[in-house]
Coordinates of C-alpha atoms in Angstrom, one line a residue:
X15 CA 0.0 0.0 0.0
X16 CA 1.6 3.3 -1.1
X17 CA 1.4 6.3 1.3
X18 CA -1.4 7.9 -0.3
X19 CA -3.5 5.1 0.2
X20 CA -3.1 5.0 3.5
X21 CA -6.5 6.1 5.5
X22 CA -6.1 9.4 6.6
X23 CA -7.2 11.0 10.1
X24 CA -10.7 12.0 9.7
X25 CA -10.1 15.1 12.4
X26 CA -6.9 16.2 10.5
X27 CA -9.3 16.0 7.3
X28 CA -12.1 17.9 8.7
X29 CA -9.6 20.7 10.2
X30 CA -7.9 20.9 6.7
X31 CA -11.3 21.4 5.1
X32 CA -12.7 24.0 7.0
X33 CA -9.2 26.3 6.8
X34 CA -9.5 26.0 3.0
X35 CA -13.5 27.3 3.6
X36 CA -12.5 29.9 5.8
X37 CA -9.3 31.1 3.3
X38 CA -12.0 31.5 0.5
X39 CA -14.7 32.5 2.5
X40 CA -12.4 35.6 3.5
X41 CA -12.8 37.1 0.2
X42 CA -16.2 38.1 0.1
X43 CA -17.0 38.0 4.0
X44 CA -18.2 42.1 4.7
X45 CA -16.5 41.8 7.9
X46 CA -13.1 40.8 7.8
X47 CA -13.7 36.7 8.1
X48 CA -16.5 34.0 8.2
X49 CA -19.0 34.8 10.3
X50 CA -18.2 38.1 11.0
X51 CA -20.0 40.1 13.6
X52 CA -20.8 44.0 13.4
X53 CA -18.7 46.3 12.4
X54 CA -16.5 48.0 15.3
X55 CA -17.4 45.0 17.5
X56 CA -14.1 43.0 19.0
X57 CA -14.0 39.5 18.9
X58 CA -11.8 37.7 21.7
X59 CA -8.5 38.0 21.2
X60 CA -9.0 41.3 18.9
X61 CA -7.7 44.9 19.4
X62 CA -10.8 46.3 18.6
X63 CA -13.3 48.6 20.5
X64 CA -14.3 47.2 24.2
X65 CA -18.0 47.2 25.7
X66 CA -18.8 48.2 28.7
X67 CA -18.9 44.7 29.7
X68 CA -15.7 43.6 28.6
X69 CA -14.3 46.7 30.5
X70 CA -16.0 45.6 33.5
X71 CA -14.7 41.8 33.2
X72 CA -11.1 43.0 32.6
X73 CA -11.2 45.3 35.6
X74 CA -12.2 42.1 37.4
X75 CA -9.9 39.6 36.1
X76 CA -7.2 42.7 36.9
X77 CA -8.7 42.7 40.3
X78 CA -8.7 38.7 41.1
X79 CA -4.8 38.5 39.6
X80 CA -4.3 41.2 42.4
X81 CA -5.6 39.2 44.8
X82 CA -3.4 36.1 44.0
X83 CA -0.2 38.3 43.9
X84 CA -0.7 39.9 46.8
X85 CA -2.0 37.1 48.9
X86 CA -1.4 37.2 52.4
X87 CA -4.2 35.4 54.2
X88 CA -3.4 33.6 57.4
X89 CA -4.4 30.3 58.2
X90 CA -6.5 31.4 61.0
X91 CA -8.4 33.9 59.3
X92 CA -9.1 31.0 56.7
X93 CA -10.5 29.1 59.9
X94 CA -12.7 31.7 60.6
X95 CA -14.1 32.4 57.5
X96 CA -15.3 29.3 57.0
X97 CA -16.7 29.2 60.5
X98 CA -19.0 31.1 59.0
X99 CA -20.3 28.4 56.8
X100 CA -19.6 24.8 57.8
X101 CA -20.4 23.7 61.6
X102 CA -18.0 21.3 63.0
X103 CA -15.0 19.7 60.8
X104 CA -12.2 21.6 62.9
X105 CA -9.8 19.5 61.9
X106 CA -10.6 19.4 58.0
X107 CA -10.7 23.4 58.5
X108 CA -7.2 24.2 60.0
X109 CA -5.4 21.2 57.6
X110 CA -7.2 23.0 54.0
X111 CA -6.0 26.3 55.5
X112 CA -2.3 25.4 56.3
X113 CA -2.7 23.7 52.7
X114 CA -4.1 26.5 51.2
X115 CA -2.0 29.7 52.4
X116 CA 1.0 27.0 51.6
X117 CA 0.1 26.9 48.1
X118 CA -1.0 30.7 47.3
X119 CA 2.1 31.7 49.2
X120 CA 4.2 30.2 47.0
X121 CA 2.7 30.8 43.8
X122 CA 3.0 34.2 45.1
X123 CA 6.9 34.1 45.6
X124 CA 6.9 32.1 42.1
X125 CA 5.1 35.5 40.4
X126 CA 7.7 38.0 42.3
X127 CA 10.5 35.9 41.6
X128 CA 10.5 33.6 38.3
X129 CA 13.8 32.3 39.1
X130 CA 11.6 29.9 41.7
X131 CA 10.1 28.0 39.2
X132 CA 12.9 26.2 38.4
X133 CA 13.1 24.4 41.7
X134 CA 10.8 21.7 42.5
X135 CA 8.0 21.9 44.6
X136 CA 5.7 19.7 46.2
X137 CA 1.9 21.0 45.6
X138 CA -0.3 19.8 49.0
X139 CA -3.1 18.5 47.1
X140 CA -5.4 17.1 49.5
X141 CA -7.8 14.4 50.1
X142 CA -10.7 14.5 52.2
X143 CA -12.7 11.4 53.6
X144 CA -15.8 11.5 55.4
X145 CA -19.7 10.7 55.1
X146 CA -21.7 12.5 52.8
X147 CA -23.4 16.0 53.7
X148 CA -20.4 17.1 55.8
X149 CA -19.6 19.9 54.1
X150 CA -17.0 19.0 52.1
X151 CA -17.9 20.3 48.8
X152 CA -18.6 23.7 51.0
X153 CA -16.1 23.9 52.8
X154 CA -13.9 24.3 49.1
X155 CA -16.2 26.4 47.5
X156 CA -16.0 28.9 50.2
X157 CA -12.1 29.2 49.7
X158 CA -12.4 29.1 46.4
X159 CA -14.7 32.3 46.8
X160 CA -12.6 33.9 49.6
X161 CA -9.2 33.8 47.5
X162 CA -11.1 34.7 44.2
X163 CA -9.4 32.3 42.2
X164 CA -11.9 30.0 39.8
X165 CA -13.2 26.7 41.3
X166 CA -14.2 23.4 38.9
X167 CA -16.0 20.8 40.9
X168 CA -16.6 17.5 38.9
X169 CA -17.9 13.8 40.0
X170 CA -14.9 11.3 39.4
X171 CA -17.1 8.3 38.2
X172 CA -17.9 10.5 34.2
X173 CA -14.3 10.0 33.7
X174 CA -13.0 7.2 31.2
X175 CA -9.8 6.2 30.4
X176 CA -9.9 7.5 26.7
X177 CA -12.2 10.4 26.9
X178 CA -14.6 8.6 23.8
X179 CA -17.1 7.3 26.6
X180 CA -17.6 8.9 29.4
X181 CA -15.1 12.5 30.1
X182 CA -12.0 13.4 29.5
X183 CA -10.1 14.5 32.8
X184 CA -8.1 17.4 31.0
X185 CA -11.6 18.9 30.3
X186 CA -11.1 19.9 34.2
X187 CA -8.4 22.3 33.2
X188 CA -10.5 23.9 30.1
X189 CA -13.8 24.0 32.3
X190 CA -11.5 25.4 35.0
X191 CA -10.7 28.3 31.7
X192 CA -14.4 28.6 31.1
X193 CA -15.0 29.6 34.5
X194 CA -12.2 32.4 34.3
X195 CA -14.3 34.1 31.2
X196 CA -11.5 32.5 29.3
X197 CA -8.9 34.0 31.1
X198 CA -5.6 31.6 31.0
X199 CA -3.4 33.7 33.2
X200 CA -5.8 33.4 36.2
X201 CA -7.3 29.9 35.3
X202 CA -3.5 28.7 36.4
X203 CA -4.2 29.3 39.6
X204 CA -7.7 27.8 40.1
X205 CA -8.9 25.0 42.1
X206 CA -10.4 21.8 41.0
X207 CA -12.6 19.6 42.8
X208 CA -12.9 16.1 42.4
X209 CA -15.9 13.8 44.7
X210 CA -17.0 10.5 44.6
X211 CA -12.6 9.5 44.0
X212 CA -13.4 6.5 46.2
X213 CA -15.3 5.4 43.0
X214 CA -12.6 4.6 40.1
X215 CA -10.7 2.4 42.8
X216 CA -9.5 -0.7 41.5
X217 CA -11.5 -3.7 43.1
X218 CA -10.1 -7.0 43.7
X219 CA -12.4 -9.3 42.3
X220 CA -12.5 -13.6 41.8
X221 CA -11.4 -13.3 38.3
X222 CA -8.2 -11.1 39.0
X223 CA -7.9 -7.0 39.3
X224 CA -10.7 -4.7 37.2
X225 CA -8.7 -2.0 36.0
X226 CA -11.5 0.0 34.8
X227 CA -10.7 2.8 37.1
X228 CA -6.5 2.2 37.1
X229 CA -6.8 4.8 33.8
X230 CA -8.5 7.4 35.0
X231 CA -6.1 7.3 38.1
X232 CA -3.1 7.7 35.7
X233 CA -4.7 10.2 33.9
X234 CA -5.3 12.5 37.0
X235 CA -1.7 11.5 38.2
X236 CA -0.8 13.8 35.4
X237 CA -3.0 16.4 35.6
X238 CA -1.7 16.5 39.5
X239 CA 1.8 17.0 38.3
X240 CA 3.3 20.2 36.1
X241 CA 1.9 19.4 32.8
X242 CA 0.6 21.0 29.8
X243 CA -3.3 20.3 29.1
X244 CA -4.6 21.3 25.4
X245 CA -7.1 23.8 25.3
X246 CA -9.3 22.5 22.9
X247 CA -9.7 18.9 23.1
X248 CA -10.0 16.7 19.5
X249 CA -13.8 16.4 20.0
X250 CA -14.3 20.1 20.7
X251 CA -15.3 20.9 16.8
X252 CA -16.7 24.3 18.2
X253 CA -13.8 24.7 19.9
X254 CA -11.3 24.5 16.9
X255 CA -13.6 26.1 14.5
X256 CA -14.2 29.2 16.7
X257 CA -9.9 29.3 17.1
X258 CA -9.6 29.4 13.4
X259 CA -12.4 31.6 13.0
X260 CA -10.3 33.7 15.2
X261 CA -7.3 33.3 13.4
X262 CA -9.0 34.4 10.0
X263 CA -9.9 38.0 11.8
X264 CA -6.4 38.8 12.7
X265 CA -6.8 38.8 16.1
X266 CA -4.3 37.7 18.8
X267 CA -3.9 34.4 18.7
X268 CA -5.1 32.6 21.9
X269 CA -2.9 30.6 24.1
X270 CA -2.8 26.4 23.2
X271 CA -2.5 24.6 26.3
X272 CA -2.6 25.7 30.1
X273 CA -0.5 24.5 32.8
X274 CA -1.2 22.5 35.7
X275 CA 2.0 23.5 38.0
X276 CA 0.0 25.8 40.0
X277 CA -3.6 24.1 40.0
X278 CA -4.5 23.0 43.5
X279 CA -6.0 19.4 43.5
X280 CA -8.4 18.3 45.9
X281 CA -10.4 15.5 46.1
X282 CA -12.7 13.7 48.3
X283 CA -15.0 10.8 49.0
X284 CA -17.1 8.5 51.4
X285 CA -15.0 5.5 51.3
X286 CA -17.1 3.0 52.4
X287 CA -15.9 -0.1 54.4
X288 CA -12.3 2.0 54.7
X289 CA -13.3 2.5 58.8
X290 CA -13.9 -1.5 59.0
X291 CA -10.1 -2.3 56.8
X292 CA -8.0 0.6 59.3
X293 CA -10.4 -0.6 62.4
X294 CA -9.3 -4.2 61.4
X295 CA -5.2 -2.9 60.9
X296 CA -5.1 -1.1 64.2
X297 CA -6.9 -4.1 66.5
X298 CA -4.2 -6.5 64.2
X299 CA -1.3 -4.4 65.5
X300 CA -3.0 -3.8 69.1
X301 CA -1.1 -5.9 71.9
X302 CA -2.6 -9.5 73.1
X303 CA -4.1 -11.9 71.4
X304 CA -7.4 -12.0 73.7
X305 CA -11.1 -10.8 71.6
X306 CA -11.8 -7.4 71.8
X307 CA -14.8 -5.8 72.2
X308 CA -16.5 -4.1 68.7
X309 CA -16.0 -0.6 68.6
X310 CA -19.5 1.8 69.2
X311 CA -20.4 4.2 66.5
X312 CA -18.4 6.5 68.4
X313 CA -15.5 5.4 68.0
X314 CA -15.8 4.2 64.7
X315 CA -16.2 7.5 63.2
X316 CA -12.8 8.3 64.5
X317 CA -11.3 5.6 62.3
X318 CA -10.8 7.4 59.5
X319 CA -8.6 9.7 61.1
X320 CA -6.1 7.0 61.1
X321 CA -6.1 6.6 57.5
X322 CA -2.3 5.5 56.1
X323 CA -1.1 5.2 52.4
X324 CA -1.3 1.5 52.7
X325 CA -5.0 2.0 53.6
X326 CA -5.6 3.5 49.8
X327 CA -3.5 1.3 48.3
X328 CA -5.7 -1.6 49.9
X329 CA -9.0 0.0 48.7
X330 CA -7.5 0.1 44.9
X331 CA -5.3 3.2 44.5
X332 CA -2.3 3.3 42.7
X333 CA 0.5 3.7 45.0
X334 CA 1.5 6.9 42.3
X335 CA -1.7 8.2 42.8
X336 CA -2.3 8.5 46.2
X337 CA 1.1 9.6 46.9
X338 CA 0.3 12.8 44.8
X339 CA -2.5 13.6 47.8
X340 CA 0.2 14.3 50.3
X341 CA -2.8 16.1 53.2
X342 CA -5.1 13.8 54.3
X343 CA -7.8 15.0 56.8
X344 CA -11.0 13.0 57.6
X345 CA -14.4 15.0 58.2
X346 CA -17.1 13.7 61.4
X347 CA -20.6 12.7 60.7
X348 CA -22.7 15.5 61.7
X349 CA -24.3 14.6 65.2
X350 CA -28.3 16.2 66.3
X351 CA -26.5 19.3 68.0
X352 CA -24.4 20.2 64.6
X353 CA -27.4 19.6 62.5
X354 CA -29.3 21.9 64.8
X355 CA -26.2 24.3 64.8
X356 CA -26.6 24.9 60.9
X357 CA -29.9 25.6 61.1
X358 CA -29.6 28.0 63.7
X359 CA -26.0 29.7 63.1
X360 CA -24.7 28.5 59.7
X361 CA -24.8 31.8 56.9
X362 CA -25.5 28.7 54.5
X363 CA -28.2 27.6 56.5
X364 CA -31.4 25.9 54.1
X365 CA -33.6 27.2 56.8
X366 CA -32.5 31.1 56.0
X367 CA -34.0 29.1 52.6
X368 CA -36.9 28.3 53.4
X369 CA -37.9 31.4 55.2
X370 CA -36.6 33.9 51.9
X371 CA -38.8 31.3 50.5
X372 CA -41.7 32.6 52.5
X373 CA -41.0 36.0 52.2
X374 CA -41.3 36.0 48.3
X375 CA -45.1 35.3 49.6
X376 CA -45.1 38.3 51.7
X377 CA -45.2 35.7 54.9
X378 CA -42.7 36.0 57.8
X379 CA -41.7 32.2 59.2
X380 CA -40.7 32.0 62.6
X381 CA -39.5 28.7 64.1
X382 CA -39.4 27.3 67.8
X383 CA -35.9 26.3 69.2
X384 CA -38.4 22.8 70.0
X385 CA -39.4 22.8 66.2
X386 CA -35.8 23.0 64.8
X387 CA -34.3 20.5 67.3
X388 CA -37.1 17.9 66.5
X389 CA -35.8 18.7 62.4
X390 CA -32.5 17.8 63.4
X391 CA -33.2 15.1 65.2
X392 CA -35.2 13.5 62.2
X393 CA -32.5 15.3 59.9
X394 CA -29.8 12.7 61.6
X395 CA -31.8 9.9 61.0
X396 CA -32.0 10.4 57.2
X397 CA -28.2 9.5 57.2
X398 CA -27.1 12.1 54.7
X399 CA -25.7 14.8 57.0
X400 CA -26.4 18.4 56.1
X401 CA -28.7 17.7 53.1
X402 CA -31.2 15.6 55.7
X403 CA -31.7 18.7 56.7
X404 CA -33.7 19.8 53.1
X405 CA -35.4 16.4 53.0
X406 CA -37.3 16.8 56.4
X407 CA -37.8 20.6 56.0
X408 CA -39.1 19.5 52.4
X409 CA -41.8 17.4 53.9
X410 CA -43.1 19.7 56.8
X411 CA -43.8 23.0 54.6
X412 CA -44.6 21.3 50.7
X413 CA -48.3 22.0 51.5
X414 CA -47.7 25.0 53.2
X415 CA -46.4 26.4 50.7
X416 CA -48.9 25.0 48.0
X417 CA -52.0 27.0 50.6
X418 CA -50.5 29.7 52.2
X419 CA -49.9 32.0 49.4
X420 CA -53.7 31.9 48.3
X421 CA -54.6 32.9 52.5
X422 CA -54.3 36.1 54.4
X423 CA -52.2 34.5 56.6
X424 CA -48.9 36.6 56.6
X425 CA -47.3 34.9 60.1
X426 CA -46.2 30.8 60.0
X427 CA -45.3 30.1 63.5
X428 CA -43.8 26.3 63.4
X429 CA -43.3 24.8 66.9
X430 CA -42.8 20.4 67.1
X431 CA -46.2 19.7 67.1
X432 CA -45.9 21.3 62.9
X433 CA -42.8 19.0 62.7
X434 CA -44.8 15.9 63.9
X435 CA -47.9 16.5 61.7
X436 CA -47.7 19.5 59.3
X437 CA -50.9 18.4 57.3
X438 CA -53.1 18.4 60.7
X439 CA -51.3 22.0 61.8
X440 CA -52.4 23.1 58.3
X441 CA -55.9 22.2 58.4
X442 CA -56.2 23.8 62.1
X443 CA -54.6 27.3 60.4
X444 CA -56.7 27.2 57.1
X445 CA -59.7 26.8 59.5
X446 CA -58.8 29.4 61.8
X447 CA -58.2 31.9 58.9
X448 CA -61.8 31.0 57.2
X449 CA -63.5 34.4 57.9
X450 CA -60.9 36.5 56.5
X451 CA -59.9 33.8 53.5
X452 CA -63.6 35.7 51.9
X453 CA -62.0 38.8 51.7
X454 CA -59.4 37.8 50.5
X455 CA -61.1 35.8 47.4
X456 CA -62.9 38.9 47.2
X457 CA -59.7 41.0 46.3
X458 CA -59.2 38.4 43.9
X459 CA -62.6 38.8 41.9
X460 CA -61.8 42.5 41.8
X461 CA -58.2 42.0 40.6
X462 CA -60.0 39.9 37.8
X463 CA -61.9 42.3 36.9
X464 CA -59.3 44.9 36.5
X465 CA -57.4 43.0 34.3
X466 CA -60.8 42.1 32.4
X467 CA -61.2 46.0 31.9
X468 CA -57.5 46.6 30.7
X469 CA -57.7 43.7 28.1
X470 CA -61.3 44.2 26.5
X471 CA -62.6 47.5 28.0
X472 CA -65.7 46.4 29.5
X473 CA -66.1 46.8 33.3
X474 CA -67.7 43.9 35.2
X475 CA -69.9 44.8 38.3
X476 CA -70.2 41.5 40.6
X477 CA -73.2 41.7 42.8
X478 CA -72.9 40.5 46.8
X479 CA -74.8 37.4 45.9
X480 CA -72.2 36.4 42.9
X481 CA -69.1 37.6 44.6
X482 CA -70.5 34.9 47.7
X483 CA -71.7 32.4 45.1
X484 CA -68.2 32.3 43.4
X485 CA -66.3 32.3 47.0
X486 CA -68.4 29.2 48.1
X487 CA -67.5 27.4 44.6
X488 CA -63.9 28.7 45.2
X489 CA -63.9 26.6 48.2
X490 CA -66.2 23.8 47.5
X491 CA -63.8 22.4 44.5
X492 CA -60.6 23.6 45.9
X493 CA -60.4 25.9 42.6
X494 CA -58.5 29.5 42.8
X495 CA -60.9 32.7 41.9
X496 CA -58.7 33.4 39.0
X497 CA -59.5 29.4 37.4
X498 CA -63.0 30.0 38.1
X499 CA -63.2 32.9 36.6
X500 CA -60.9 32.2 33.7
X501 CA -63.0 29.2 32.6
X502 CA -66.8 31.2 33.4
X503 CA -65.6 34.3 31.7
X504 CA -63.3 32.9 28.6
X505 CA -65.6 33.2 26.0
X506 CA -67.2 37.0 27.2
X507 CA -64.9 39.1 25.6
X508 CA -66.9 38.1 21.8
X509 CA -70.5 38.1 23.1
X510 CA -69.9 41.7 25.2
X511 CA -68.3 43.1 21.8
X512 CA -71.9 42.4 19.7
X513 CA -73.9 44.0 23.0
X514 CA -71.8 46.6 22.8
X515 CA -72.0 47.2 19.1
X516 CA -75.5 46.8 19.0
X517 CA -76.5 49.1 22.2
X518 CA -73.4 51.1 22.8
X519 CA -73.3 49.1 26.5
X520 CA -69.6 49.0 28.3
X521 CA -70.7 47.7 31.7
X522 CA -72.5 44.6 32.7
X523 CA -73.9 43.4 36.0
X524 CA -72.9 40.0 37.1
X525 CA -74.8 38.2 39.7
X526 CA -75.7 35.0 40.7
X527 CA -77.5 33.4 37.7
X528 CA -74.6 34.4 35.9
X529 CA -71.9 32.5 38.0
X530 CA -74.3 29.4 38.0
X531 CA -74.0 29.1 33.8
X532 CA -72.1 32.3 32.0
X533 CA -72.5 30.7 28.6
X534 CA -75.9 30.8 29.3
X535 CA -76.3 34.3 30.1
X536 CA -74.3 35.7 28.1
X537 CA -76.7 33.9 24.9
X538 CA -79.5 35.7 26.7
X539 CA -77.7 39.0 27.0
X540 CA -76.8 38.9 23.3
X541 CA -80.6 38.0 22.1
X542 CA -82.2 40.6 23.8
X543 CA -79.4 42.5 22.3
X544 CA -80.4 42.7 18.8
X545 CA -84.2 43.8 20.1
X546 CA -82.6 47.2 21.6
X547 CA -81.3 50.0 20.1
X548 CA -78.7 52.7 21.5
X549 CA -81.2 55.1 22.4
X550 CA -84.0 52.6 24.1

């Protein structure tokens, strides 16, 4: 077979194609390329005119480099500001500072003085163990936000080995540039978050090692060390063709690939069964050979703390890999008191949720200490830490909030007895707010009508005896005043427009014959319509 039978790369073929498009599209393009925008407007990577906007997003990406440059947090002040959002984890919260004023620190020094980056370095990547709902993924996102660097957080099971099924990892580093507006020079300093890394471990199984997940580890083993990612990635077509679309305008040409050197790793994961391996190691190297009590779920949460390389490496992690994950730190199951702590304390708090939630209704919520402890309480039984905390909350106020808004009611005090039977707490408050729900249905009739008027022009006067015949069928099929009315009145518009044309009328009277069959009214009205005349 000769070289030029040999089967080509269909990618290289495709790229090769659309540059020869693009060359002779450039010819007759208005604007300078294919697909040129408006005159006088700057494409990325052009020296054209700015907008407003792109002003405003330089002087932010100016702003954020500052803050990397001129970092100087402490790891106490760190501490602290996370206080502010995840209850508990004290240890997890004074390792990721040391870690992380270690890390900006240097990249600091490494951006006052270049020469650094010649000597090798050790980035503290970290890995953090512990049950889910912990706060883990918070506790991250919060020093992501306080440094002002970009923050990628990804779930390690949509990674394959090639990148064909399932991700590609290196599409960390370009999402990690998407989230910096496109902005390479601060995307090299962002953070990436990996969970669920207890889930490409290499199981032992009967029939010899599954390696399914052994690729993906290599592949992040690189990405943890100083190398160079591509920016566009061989299945990105809009990727390549909006870079050669680029290209064809003239405009500077944007970086290739990004660097990893100064991208903080972390990762993190539940690791089931890994308390029952180091709780088996430690009894194993404990002295005496006599039976030992089982450990109480007390003490088994501290297991984890004890975590050792050899513990990964047992669960299915490549000695390489784990050994680039240098800070270890274990986060506690949330106990009833921390639960009730978040609620109560924490600025991320889902109650603060719930009661905004509320307030979009123009109704305050107020709580009872004995209301949230009884949610925490049933929030630790859910077994899924902070987020148990949604689930119950979720379950007491869904029908509130389905009734409420339609009432008067403008105060929602929930004490336990709510917590232990919201739907009979409802029923009690909907009854007790019966006599003033009428007026309220009434405003509704009249807010009907006003739109009624602004639409078609014709004003609707409901008599006393409609207005309580309406309210009563309001209640009666559980139907809002605006369905009711909606489905009565649809078809009035057309009948009230021949009246009107035949007697000059612009008002009509609605009482209660008319709520018990419109259609049928309104035929009548428009009969007795044609016998009239403007003046009779």
């Amino acid at each position: 077979m000769s070289k030029d039978d040999e089967p080509k790369d269909p990618m290289e073929e495709l790229q090769k194609n659309l540059q020869d498009l693009f060359k002779q599209g450039k010819a007759f393009m208005p604007f300078g390329g294919p697909m040129g925008g408006a005159s006088g407007v700057a494409s990325p990577g052009s020296s054209g005119p700015t907008s407003p906007k792109q002003e405003e997003e330089d002087q932010e990406r100016a702003e954020a480099l500052k803050r990397i440059q001129e970092f100087n947090l402490k790891p106490r002040e760190i501490r602290d500001y996370l206080d502010r959002f995840v209850i508990q984890q004290n240890e997890a919260k004074k390792v990721i500072s040391v870690s992380i004023c270690d890390h900006y620190n240097h990249v600091r020094r490494c951006i006052e003085r270049p020469e650094l980056l010649e000597q090798d370095y050790a980035k503290q990547n970290i890995i953090l163990l512990g049950p889910t709902g912990v706060g883990k993924t918070y506790l991250m996102r919060n020093v992501a936000k306080l440094i002002g660097v970009p923050f990628v957080k990804a779930d390690a099971t949509k990674f394959s080995e090639t990148g064909y099924v399932g991700g590609d990892v290196e599409d960390l580093v370009r999402d990690l540039v998407k989230n910096a507006n496109g902005d390479t020079d601060l995307a090299q300093y962002g953070i990436i978050y990996i969970d669920e890394i207890d889930k490409i471990a290499n199981k032992m199984e009967s029939g010899g090692r599954d390696v399914s997940g052994r690729g993906v580890q290599i592949n992040l083993l690189k990405l943890m060390e100083d190398t160079e990612v591509a920016l566009q990635s061989q299945t990105d077509m809009m990727g390549q063709m909006q870079a050669m679309m680029e290209m064809q305008r003239g405009g500077k040409p944007r970086k290739r690939s990004l660097s990893t050197k100064h991208i903080l790793f972390i990762v993190s994961g539940a690791f089931d069964q890994m308390d029952k391996s180091i709780e088996k190691r430690l009894r194993n190297t404990s002295m005496g050979f006599g039976s030992q009590p089982a450990a109480d779920q007390e003490e088994q949460d501290t297991f984890l703390n004890e975590v050792e390389t050899r513990d990964f490496i047992d669960y299915g992690f490549e000695p390489e890999f784990i050994g680039r994950l240098p800070v270890r730190v274990a986060c506690q199951p949330l106990k009833p008191k921390d639960l009730l702590e978040i609620m109560s304390s924490s600025e991320g708090s889902v109650l603060r949720q719930y009661i905004s939630d509320f307030e979009g209704y123009g109704i305050t919520l107020e709580m009872a200490r004995e209301a949230m402890e009884e949610v925490a309480e049933r929030a630790y039984k859910e077994k899924t830490g902070a987020r148990g905390l949604m689930t119950v909350l979720e379950r007491v106020f869904r029908s509130f909030k389905f009734e409420l808004p339609s009432t008067s009611i403008k105060t929602l005090s929930v004490g336990r007895s709510t917590i232990e039977n919201p739907e009979a707490e409802l029923k009690v408050l909907l009854r007790e707010n019966l006599s003033d729900q009428h007026e309220v249905l009434r405003a509704e009739i009249d807010a009907f009508c006003q739109r009624f008027s602004e639409q078609y022009g014709f004003t609707l006067e409901f008599t006393d005896e409609a207005v309580t015949a309406l309210v009563e069928e309001s209640l009666e099929k559980d139907k809002t005043i605006r369905a009711l009315c909606e489905r009565k009145f649809h078809d009035f518009n057309h009948g009230l427009t021949l009246i009107s044309r035949n007697t000059g009328q612009t008002t009509f009277t609605i009482d209660a014959e008319v709520i018990a069959d419109a259609e049928k009214a309104l035929s009548a009205w428009v009969v007795a319509s044609y016998n009239r005349t403007p003046d009779s």
